[in-house]
Structures are given as C-alpha cells and as structure tokens.
C-alpha cells in the first residue's frame, strides 16, 4: 500500500502526459522524483519506462485517466497551479509546445498565445500543421486570436489550400499587428 504522500504525488502527476524526475519534482514539490519513478516502474506495470536510460516515463493510459478523475474530484482548485508549474518547467527546458498545452489547461490563454510567437513558426517550419491547428483551435474556442496567432492561422489555411480563409485571417491580423512585427517573417 502507498503512503498518503505517494498517493497524492500519483494524483498530482496525472496532469502530465510524460514524466521525468526533474519534471515531477517541479510539479509536485518533491525532491526524489527520479528514484520514485524508477521504483514505481520496477514495482508495477502502471508506470511505463519510455527510454532505455530511465529518464522518461508515463502512466498506463487507463491508470492516468483514473488518476485524472480523482484529481478533478479531490483537488480541482489545485489543478491550475500544477499545470502552471508544468508549463514553467517545459518552457525553461526548451519544450515550448508542451508549455503551451499546460498553459491552456491552467486557463492562462494570454500567456499561451504569447508563447505561440515561438512555437507556431517552429510547427509551421516542421510541417506539424495538425498540431498547430489543434492549438489554434483551442485558443480560438475561448475568444479572438491575437495578431500573431491570426497570422499563424492564415499560414495554416494558405498551406492547406484554403486561400479565402487565409486572406481573412491575414487581413484581420494586419489590422491589429504591433508595429515591431513583420507579417512576412512570422
């Protein structure tokens, strides 16, 4: 049987799609995440090692779903803070797309849109249009996109042959674009 502290850490870490010791420590406030994950993975099949060196892990999908349900039931007010800490860790660790995901989950829409200045061009450049579209869809579901995200949406529409929609997004963006941004370079 797990101690109460370990049970709480399991539930808190359910906000993460993948786990590493340093990430777990940053999100849950622990200081032994690497050891704890290694021991859990060795003891059961609900924590799965993702690499040969034991740096990255994930929960079994069904186990994570159950833990997320428990988190939403028992600590809903605590979840945005966990997501904010995860976003900070991912941003500091040069994983800005994961940071955007956690910012959105934390309800930090403006910060997520700001970070898209860096994430969006990388997604466009690497051809990850579906991921870009998914993030922009989540952002636009909560209101108007800022100028940068509108430009990114315009590029997505253009690259997928939807030229009228592309022009609409680019026109909307250029009307509100900050003076220091060149839409041709975004």
PDB file of C-alpha atoms in Angstrom:
ATOM      1  CA  UNK A   1       0.000   0.000   0.000  1.00  0.00           C
ATOM      2  CA  UNK A   2       1.169   3.501  -0.831  1.00  0.00           C
ATOM      3  CA  UNK A   3       1.610   6.187   1.786  1.00  0.00           C
ATOM      4  CA  UNK A   4      -0.672   9.226   1.595  1.00  0.00           C
ATOM      5  CA  UNK A   5       2.168  11.385   0.252  1.00  0.00           C
ATOM      6  CA  UNK A   6       2.839   8.909  -2.579  1.00  0.00           C
ATOM      7  CA  UNK A   7      -0.865   8.668  -3.433  1.00  0.00           C
ATOM      8  CA  UNK A   8      -1.068  12.455  -3.624  1.00  0.00           C
ATOM      9  CA  UNK A   9       2.001  12.597  -5.859  1.00  0.00           C
ATOM     10  CA  UNK A  10       0.464   9.992  -8.187  1.00  0.00           C
ATOM     11  CA  UNK A  11      -2.694  12.070  -8.492  1.00  0.00           C
ATOM     12  CA  UNK A  12      -0.870  15.386  -8.943  1.00  0.00           C
ATOM     13  CA  UNK A  13       1.410  13.940 -11.619  1.00  0.00           C
ATOM     14  CA  UNK A  14      -1.603  12.782 -13.641  1.00  0.00           C
ATOM     15  CA  UNK A  15      -1.701  16.238 -15.275  1.00  0.00           C
ATOM     16  CA  UNK A  16       1.472  15.193 -17.138  1.00  0.00           C
ATOM     17  CA  UNK A  17       1.441  13.114 -20.321  1.00  0.00           C
ATOM     18  CA  UNK A  18       5.011  12.012 -19.683  1.00  0.00           C
ATOM     19  CA  UNK A  19       7.122  12.145 -16.569  1.00  0.00           C
ATOM     20  CA  UNK A  20      10.756  12.685 -15.672  1.00  0.00           C
ATOM     21  CA  UNK A  21      12.244  13.027 -12.222  1.00  0.00           C
ATOM     22  CA  UNK A  22      13.039  16.753 -12.538  1.00  0.00           C
ATOM     23  CA  UNK A  23       9.618  17.492 -14.053  1.00  0.00           C
ATOM     24  CA  UNK A  24       7.864  15.516 -11.318  1.00  0.00           C
ATOM     25  CA  UNK A  25       9.849  17.388  -8.672  1.00  0.00           C
ATOM     26  CA  UNK A  26       8.965  20.764 -10.231  1.00  0.00           C
ATOM     27  CA  UNK A  27       5.254  19.993 -10.436  1.00  0.00           C
ATOM     28  CA  UNK A  28       4.711  18.183  -7.130  1.00  0.00           C
ATOM     29  CA  UNK A  29       7.353  19.848  -4.965  1.00  0.00           C
ATOM     30  CA  UNK A  30       9.176  16.583  -4.324  1.00  0.00           C
ATOM     31  CA  UNK A  31      12.941  16.100  -4.397  1.00  0.00           C
ATOM     32  CA  UNK A  32      13.300  12.419  -5.284  1.00  0.00           C
ATOM     33  CA  UNK A  33      11.238  12.122  -8.467  1.00  0.00           C
ATOM     34  CA  UNK A  34      13.785  10.114 -10.459  1.00  0.00           C
ATOM     35  CA  UNK A  35      14.204   7.477  -7.762  1.00  0.00           C
ATOM     36  CA  UNK A  36      10.454   7.356  -7.110  1.00  0.00           C
ATOM     37  CA  UNK A  37       9.589   6.848 -10.804  1.00  0.00           C
ATOM     38  CA  UNK A  38      12.253   4.165 -11.232  1.00  0.00           C
ATOM     39  CA  UNK A  39      10.931   2.259  -8.219  1.00  0.00           C
ATOM     40  CA  UNK A  40       7.310   2.566  -9.359  1.00  0.00           C
ATOM     41  CA  UNK A  41       8.149   1.330 -12.861  1.00  0.00           C
ATOM     42  CA  UNK A  42      10.040  -1.635 -11.414  1.00  0.00           C
ATOM     43  CA  UNK A  43       7.225  -2.493  -8.983  1.00  0.00           C
ATOM     44  CA  UNK A  44       4.252  -2.477 -11.362  1.00  0.00           C
ATOM     45  CA  UNK A  45       3.134  -2.104 -14.951  1.00  0.00           C
ATOM     46  CA  UNK A  46       1.105   1.049 -14.385  1.00  0.00           C
ATOM     47  CA  UNK A  47       4.191   3.245 -14.785  1.00  0.00           C
ATOM     48  CA  UNK A  48       5.975   2.586 -18.072  1.00  0.00           C
ATOM     49  CA  UNK A  49       9.593   3.442 -18.861  1.00  0.00           C
ATOM     50  CA  UNK A  50       9.839   5.313 -22.194  1.00  0.00           C
ATOM     51  CA  UNK A  51      13.582   5.112 -22.764  1.00  0.00           C
ATOM     52  CA  UNK A  52      16.489   2.803 -22.070  1.00  0.00           C
ATOM     53  CA  UNK A  53      18.165   5.117 -19.555  1.00  0.00           C
ATOM     54  CA  UNK A  54      15.112   5.598 -17.350  1.00  0.00           C
ATOM     55  CA  UNK A  55      14.773   9.347 -17.800  1.00  0.00           C
ATOM     56  CA  UNK A  56      11.208   9.456 -19.154  1.00  0.00           C
ATOM     57  CA  UNK A  57       8.133   7.540 -18.020  1.00  0.00           C
ATOM     58  CA  UNK A  58       4.385   7.635 -18.492  1.00  0.00           C
ATOM     59  CA  UNK A  59       1.399   6.244 -16.705  1.00  0.00           C
ATOM     60  CA  UNK A  60      -0.574   3.446 -18.324  1.00  0.00           C
ATOM     61  CA  UNK A  61      -3.327   5.322 -20.174  1.00  0.00           C
ATOM     62  CA  UNK A  62      -6.231   3.859 -18.191  1.00  0.00           C
ATOM     63  CA  UNK A  63      -4.404   4.430 -14.905  1.00  0.00           C
ATOM     64  CA  UNK A  64      -3.772   8.068 -15.847  1.00  0.00           C
ATOM     65  CA  UNK A  65      -7.440   8.513 -16.746  1.00  0.00           C
ATOM     66  CA  UNK A  66      -8.467   7.221 -13.315  1.00  0.00           C
ATOM     67  CA  UNK A  67      -5.935   9.451 -11.572  1.00  0.00           C
ATOM     68  CA  UNK A  68      -7.181  12.485 -13.524  1.00  0.00           C
ATOM     69  CA  UNK A  69     -10.739  11.733 -12.478  1.00  0.00           C
ATOM     70  CA  UNK A  70      -9.563  11.549  -8.880  1.00  0.00           C
ATOM     71  CA  UNK A  71      -7.650  14.837  -9.263  1.00  0.00           C
ATOM     72  CA  UNK A  72     -10.724  16.598 -10.662  1.00  0.00           C
ATOM     73  CA  UNK A  73     -12.829  15.196  -7.831  1.00  0.00           C
ATOM     74  CA  UNK A  74     -10.500  15.753  -4.905  1.00  0.00           C
ATOM     75  CA  UNK A  75      -8.394  18.795  -5.818  1.00  0.00           C
ATOM     76  CA  UNK A  76      -9.945  20.799  -8.674  1.00  0.00           C
ATOM     77  CA  UNK A  77      -8.691  24.111  -7.252  1.00  0.00           C
ATOM     78  CA  UNK A  78      -5.139  22.711  -7.206  1.00  0.00           C
ATOM     79  CA  UNK A  79      -5.003  21.658 -10.892  1.00  0.00           C
ATOM     80  CA  UNK A  80      -4.305  25.085 -12.485  1.00  0.00           C
ATOM     81  CA  UNK A  81      -1.260  25.515 -10.249  1.00  0.00           C
ATOM     82  CA  UNK A  82       0.066  22.086 -11.218  1.00  0.00           C
ATOM     83  CA  UNK A  83      -0.342  22.988 -14.894  1.00  0.00           C
ATOM     84  CA  UNK A  84       1.367  26.365 -14.355  1.00  0.00           C
ATOM     85  CA  UNK A  85       4.366  24.642 -12.737  1.00  0.00           C
ATOM     86  CA  UNK A  86       4.497  22.112 -15.584  1.00  0.00           C
ATOM     87  CA  UNK A  87       4.348  24.948 -18.138  1.00  0.00           C
ATOM     88  CA  UNK A  88       7.199  26.779 -16.405  1.00  0.00           C
ATOM     89  CA  UNK A  89       9.329  23.632 -16.347  1.00  0.00           C
ATOM     90  CA  UNK A  90       8.662  22.819 -20.011  1.00  0.00           C
ATOM     91  CA  UNK A  91       9.361  26.401 -21.072  1.00  0.00           C
ATOM     92  CA  UNK A  92      12.634  26.500 -19.106  1.00  0.00           C
ATOM     93  CA  UNK A  93      13.586  23.092 -20.548  1.00  0.00           C
ATOM     94  CA  UNK A  94      13.068  24.270 -24.137  1.00  0.00           C
ATOM     95  CA  UNK A  95       9.819  22.380 -24.765  1.00  0.00           C
ATOM     96  CA  UNK A  96       7.565  25.365 -25.558  1.00  0.00           C
ATOM     97  CA  UNK A  97       4.806  23.355 -27.286  1.00  0.00           C
ATOM     98  CA  UNK A  98       4.266  21.316 -24.112  1.00  0.00           C
ATOM     99  CA  UNK A  99       4.344  24.570 -22.139  1.00  0.00           C
ATOM    100  CA  UNK A 100       1.532  25.966 -24.324  1.00  0.00           C
ATOM    101  CA  UNK A 101      -0.544  22.848 -23.683  1.00  0.00           C
ATOM    102  CA  UNK A 102      -0.184  23.236 -19.910  1.00  0.00           C
ATOM    103  CA  UNK A 103      -0.817  26.994 -20.025  1.00  0.00           C
ATOM    104  CA  UNK A 104      -4.096  26.335 -21.811  1.00  0.00           C
ATOM    105  CA  UNK A 105      -5.013  23.670 -19.258  1.00  0.00           C
ATOM    106  CA  UNK A 106      -4.246  26.192 -16.486  1.00  0.00           C
ATOM    107  CA  UNK A 107      -6.526  28.784 -18.090  1.00  0.00           C
ATOM    108  CA  UNK A 108      -3.591  31.038 -18.991  1.00  0.00           C
ATOM    109  CA  UNK A 109      -4.793  31.808 -22.524  1.00  0.00           C
ATOM    110  CA  UNK A 110      -2.910  35.114 -22.971  1.00  0.00           C
ATOM    111  CA  UNK A 111       0.397  33.554 -21.930  1.00  0.00           C
ATOM    112  CA  UNK A 112      -0.235  30.620 -24.262  1.00  0.00           C
ATOM    113  CA  UNK A 113      -0.911  32.987 -27.169  1.00  0.00           C
ATOM    114  CA  UNK A 114       2.256  34.923 -26.367  1.00  0.00           C
ATOM    115  CA  UNK A 115       4.313  31.721 -26.368  1.00  0.00           C
ATOM    116  CA  UNK A 116       2.848  30.829 -29.773  1.00  0.00           C
ATOM    117  CA  UNK A 117       5.177  33.523 -31.185  1.00  0.00           C
ATOM    118  CA  UNK A 118       7.914  30.925 -30.729  1.00  0.00           C
ATOM    119  CA  UNK A 119       6.010  27.654 -31.013  1.00  0.00           C
ATOM    120  CA  UNK A 120       3.930  28.499 -34.086  1.00  0.00           C
ATOM    121  CA  UNK A 121       6.769  29.197 -36.541  1.00  0.00           C
ATOM    122  CA  UNK A 122       8.533  26.004 -35.410  1.00  0.00           C
ATOM    123  CA  UNK A 123       5.370  23.982 -36.007  1.00  0.00           C
ATOM    124  CA  UNK A 124       4.894  25.592 -39.432  1.00  0.00           C
ATOM    125  CA  UNK A 125       8.530  25.045 -40.386  1.00  0.00           C
ATOM    126  CA  UNK A 126       8.463  21.392 -39.406  1.00  0.00           C
ATOM    127  CA  UNK A 127       5.171  20.716 -41.177  1.00  0.00           C
ATOM    128  CA  UNK A 128       3.235  19.996 -37.985  1.00  0.00           C
ATOM    129  CA  UNK A 129       0.111  21.705 -39.268  1.00  0.00           C
ATOM    130  CA  UNK A 130      -2.295  19.408 -37.434  1.00  0.00           C
ATOM    131  CA  UNK A 131      -0.660  20.236 -34.093  1.00  0.00           C
ATOM    132  CA  UNK A 132      -0.686  23.944 -34.940  1.00  0.00           C
ATOM    133  CA  UNK A 133      -4.348  23.758 -35.969  1.00  0.00           C
ATOM    134  CA  UNK A 134      -5.236  21.918 -32.752  1.00  0.00           C
ATOM    135  CA  UNK A 135      -3.578  24.559 -30.552  1.00  0.00           C
ATOM    136  CA  UNK A 136      -5.082  27.452 -32.517  1.00  0.00           C
ATOM    137  CA  UNK A 137      -8.489  25.781 -32.318  1.00  0.00           C
ATOM    138  CA  UNK A 138      -8.223  25.556 -28.538  1.00  0.00           C
ATOM    139  CA  UNK A 139      -7.182  29.203 -28.366  1.00  0.00           C
ATOM    140  CA  UNK A 140      -9.921  30.459 -30.680  1.00  0.00           C
ATOM    141  CA  UNK A 141     -12.588  28.453 -28.847  1.00  0.00           C
ATOM    142  CA  UNK A 142     -12.124  30.885 -25.963  1.00  0.00           C
ATOM    143  CA  UNK A 143     -12.161  34.129 -27.986  1.00  0.00           C
ATOM    144  CA  UNK A 144     -10.450  36.118 -30.702  1.00  0.00           C
ATOM    145  CA  UNK A 145      -6.901  35.213 -31.627  1.00  0.00           C
ATOM    146  CA  UNK A 146      -4.228  37.859 -31.257  1.00  0.00           C
ATOM    147  CA  UNK A 147      -2.446  39.149 -34.365  1.00  0.00           C
ATOM    148  CA  UNK A 148       0.372  36.594 -34.242  1.00  0.00           C
ATOM    149  CA  UNK A 149      -1.961  33.629 -33.839  1.00  0.00           C
ATOM    150  CA  UNK A 150      -4.153  35.017 -36.640  1.00  0.00           C
ATOM    151  CA  UNK A 151      -1.099  35.139 -38.907  1.00  0.00           C
ATOM    152  CA  UNK A 152      -0.234  31.572 -37.953  1.00  0.00           C
ATOM    153  CA  UNK A 153      -3.801  30.525 -38.723  1.00  0.00           C
ATOM    154  CA  UNK A 154      -3.571  32.349 -42.043  1.00  0.00           C
ATOM    155  CA  UNK A 155      -0.404  30.457 -42.924  1.00  0.00           C
ATOM    156  CA  UNK A 156      -2.051  27.169 -41.976  1.00  0.00           C
ATOM    157  CA  UNK A 157      -5.027  27.932 -44.211  1.00  0.00           C
ATOM    158  CA  UNK A 158      -2.750  29.015 -47.050  1.00  0.00           C
ATOM    159  CA  UNK A 159      -0.557  25.922 -46.859  1.00  0.00           C
ATOM    160  CA  UNK A 160      -3.627  23.673 -46.952  1.00  0.00           C
ATOM    161  CA  UNK A 161      -5.141  25.438 -49.979  1.00  0.00           C
ATOM    162  CA  UNK A 162      -7.852  27.415 -48.210  1.00  0.00           C
ATOM    163  CA  UNK A 163      -6.884  30.761 -49.694  1.00  0.00           C
ATOM    164  CA  UNK A 164     -10.016  32.803 -48.886  1.00  0.00           C
ATOM    165  CA  UNK A 165      -9.815  31.837 -45.206  1.00  0.00           C
ATOM    166  CA  UNK A 166      -6.079  32.566 -45.247  1.00  0.00           C
ATOM    167  CA  UNK A 167      -6.682  36.056 -46.587  1.00  0.00           C
ATOM    168  CA  UNK A 168      -9.390  36.674 -43.983  1.00  0.00           C
ATOM    169  CA  UNK A 169      -7.036  35.744 -41.116  1.00  0.00           C
ATOM    170  CA  UNK A 170      -4.145  37.737 -42.525  1.00  0.00           C
ATOM    171  CA  UNK A 171      -6.326  40.825 -43.083  1.00  0.00           C
ATOM    172  CA  UNK A 172      -7.622  40.599 -39.504  1.00  0.00           C
ATOM    173  CA  UNK A 173      -4.085  40.162 -38.196  1.00  0.00           C
ATOM    174  CA  UNK A 174      -2.512  43.054 -40.083  1.00  0.00           C
ATOM    175  CA  UNK A 175      -5.228  45.397 -38.817  1.00  0.00           C
ATOM    176  CA  UNK A 176      -4.077  44.787 -35.224  1.00  0.00           C
ATOM    177  CA  UNK A 177      -0.427  43.851 -35.741  1.00  0.00           C
ATOM    178  CA  UNK A 178       2.110  45.509 -33.422  1.00  0.00           C
ATOM    179  CA  UNK A 179       4.464  47.886 -35.249  1.00  0.00           C
ATOM    180  CA  UNK A 180       7.552  45.776 -34.468  1.00  0.00           C
ATOM    181  CA  UNK A 181       6.254  42.638 -36.222  1.00  0.00           C
ATOM    182  CA  UNK A 182       6.743  41.908 -39.910  1.00  0.00           C
ATOM    183  CA  UNK A 183       3.928  39.555 -41.052  1.00  0.00           C
ATOM    184  CA  UNK A 184       6.125  38.192 -43.834  1.00  0.00           C
ATOM    185  CA  UNK A 185       8.647  36.871 -41.309  1.00  0.00           C
ATOM    186  CA  UNK A 186       6.308  35.384 -38.726  1.00  0.00           C
TER     187      UNK A 186
END
